[in-house]
Each structure stands twice: as structure tokens, then as C-alpha cells.
Coordinates of C-alpha atoms in Angstrom, one line a residue:
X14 CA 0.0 0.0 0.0
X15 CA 1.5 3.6 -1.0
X16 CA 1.6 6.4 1.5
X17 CA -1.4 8.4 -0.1
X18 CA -3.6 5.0 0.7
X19 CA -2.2 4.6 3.8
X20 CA -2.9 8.2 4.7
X21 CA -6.5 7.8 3.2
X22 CA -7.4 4.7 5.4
X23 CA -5.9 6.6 8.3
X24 CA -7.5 9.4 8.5
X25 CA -11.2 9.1 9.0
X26 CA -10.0 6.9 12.0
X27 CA -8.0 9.3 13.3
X28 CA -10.5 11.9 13.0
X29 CA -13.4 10.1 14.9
X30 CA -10.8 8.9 17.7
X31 CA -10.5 5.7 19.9
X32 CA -13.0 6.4 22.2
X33 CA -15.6 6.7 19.6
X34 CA -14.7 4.0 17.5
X35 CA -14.6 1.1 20.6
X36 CA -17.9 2.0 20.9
X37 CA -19.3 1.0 17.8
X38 CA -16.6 -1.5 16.8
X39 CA -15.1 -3.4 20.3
X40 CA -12.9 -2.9 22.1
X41 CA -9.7 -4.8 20.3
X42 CA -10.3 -2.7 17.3
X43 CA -10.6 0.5 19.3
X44 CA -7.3 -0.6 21.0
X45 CA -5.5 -0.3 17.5
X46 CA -7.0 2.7 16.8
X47 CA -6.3 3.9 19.9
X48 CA -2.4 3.1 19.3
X49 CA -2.6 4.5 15.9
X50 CA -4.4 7.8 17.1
X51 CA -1.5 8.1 19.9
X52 CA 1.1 7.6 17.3
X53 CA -0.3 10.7 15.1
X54 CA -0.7 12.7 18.1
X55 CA 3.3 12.1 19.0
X56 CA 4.0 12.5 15.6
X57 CA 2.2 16.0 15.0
X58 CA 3.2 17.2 18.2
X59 CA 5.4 20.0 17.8
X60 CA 4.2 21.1 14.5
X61 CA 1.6 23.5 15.1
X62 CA -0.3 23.7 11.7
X63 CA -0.2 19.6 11.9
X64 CA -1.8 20.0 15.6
X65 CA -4.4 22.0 14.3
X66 CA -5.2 19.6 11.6
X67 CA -6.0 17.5 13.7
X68 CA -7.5 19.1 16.0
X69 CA -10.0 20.5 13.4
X70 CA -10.5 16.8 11.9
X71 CA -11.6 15.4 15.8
X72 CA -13.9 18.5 16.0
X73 CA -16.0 17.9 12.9
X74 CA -15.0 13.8 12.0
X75 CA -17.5 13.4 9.3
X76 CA -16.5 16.8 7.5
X77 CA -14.8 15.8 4.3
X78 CA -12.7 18.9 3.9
X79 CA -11.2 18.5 7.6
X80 CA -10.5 14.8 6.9
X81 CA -9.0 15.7 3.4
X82 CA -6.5 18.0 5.3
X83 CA -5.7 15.8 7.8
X84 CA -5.0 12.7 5.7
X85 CA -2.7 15.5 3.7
X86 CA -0.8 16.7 6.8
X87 CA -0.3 12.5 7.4
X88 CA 1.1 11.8 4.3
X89 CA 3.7 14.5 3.9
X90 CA 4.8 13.2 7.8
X91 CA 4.9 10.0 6.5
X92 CA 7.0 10.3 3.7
X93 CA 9.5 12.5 5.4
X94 CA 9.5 9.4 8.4
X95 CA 9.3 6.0 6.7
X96 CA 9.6 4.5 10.0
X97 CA 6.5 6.2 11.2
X98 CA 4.4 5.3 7.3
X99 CA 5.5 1.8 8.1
X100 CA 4.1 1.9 12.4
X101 CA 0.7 3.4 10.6
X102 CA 0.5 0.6 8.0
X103 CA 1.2 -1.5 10.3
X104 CA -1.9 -0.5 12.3
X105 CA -3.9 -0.5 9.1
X106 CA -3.2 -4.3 8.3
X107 CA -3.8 -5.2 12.3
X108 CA -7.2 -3.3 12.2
X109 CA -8.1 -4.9 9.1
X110 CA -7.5 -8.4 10.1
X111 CA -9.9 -8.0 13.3
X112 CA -12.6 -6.8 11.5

């Protein structure tokens, strides 16, 4: 999976959080989101435009544009960190294979 894919599976997860998601999908899928939201947090920490994005996306999760922006601000972080693209795929592929 390239970066952009990753980045576009990401996102929308990222935007509606852990908490939200282990409501509605158990609690061993929330968990990896939960690791895979903590892991964008750390990464976009620092970087306030990146923080805001964020921010923005958790505010208003179903709004397109926010989530657009956010899974833009991911992919450029992952492809300057390949080690951090490869910790969110990873979290992908173990998310897929519990659903």
C-alpha cells in the first residue's frame, strides 16, 4: 500500500478517535486505533499547523474537507518518516485483520 492509501485509510480513523470507534466496533479494534491515534498525536506534536489539523479533523469527524486536510498533513509526515508510514500501515493491516 503507498503512503497516499495509507494516509486515506488513516484518517477518518484518526478523525473520529479511539474512544468513539470502541464503541461502535469493540474494544480490540478501538485498541489499535487507539495506538494508531496516539502515534499521530506524538508524531504531529510540535508542528503546530499539523496540531491544528487535527484538531480540526476530531472537532468535525465526518467533515470531508477537515478529513482531506488531515490525511494531507499525514502523508507528507509520513514520507518525510518511513519509519513512522511503516508503524501506521502496520496498524492498518492489524485493524483490518480484526474486522
Amino acid at each position: 500500500m503507498d503512503i497516499l492509501s495509507v494516509a486515506a485509510v488513516a484518517a477518518p480513523f484518526v478523525a473520529k478517535g479511539a474512544e468513539a470507534l470502541a464503541k461502535t466496533a469493540g474494544e480490540k479494534i478501538g485498541g489499535v486505533v487507539g495506538d494508531l491515534c496516539q502515534s499521530v498525536a506524538d508524531k504531529f506534536k510540535g508542528d503546530s499547523f499539523a496540531e491544528q489539523t487535527l484538531a480540526g479533523a476530531q472537532e468535525k469527524p465526518d467533515s470531508k474537507a477537515r478529513r482531506g486536510a488531515l490525511q494531507a498533513v499525514l502523508a507528507e509526515k509520513m514520507e518525510e518518516d518511513l519509519d513512522f508510514a511503516k508503524t501506521v500501515q502496520k496498524l492498518i493491516e492489524a485493524d483490518r485483520s480484526l474486522s
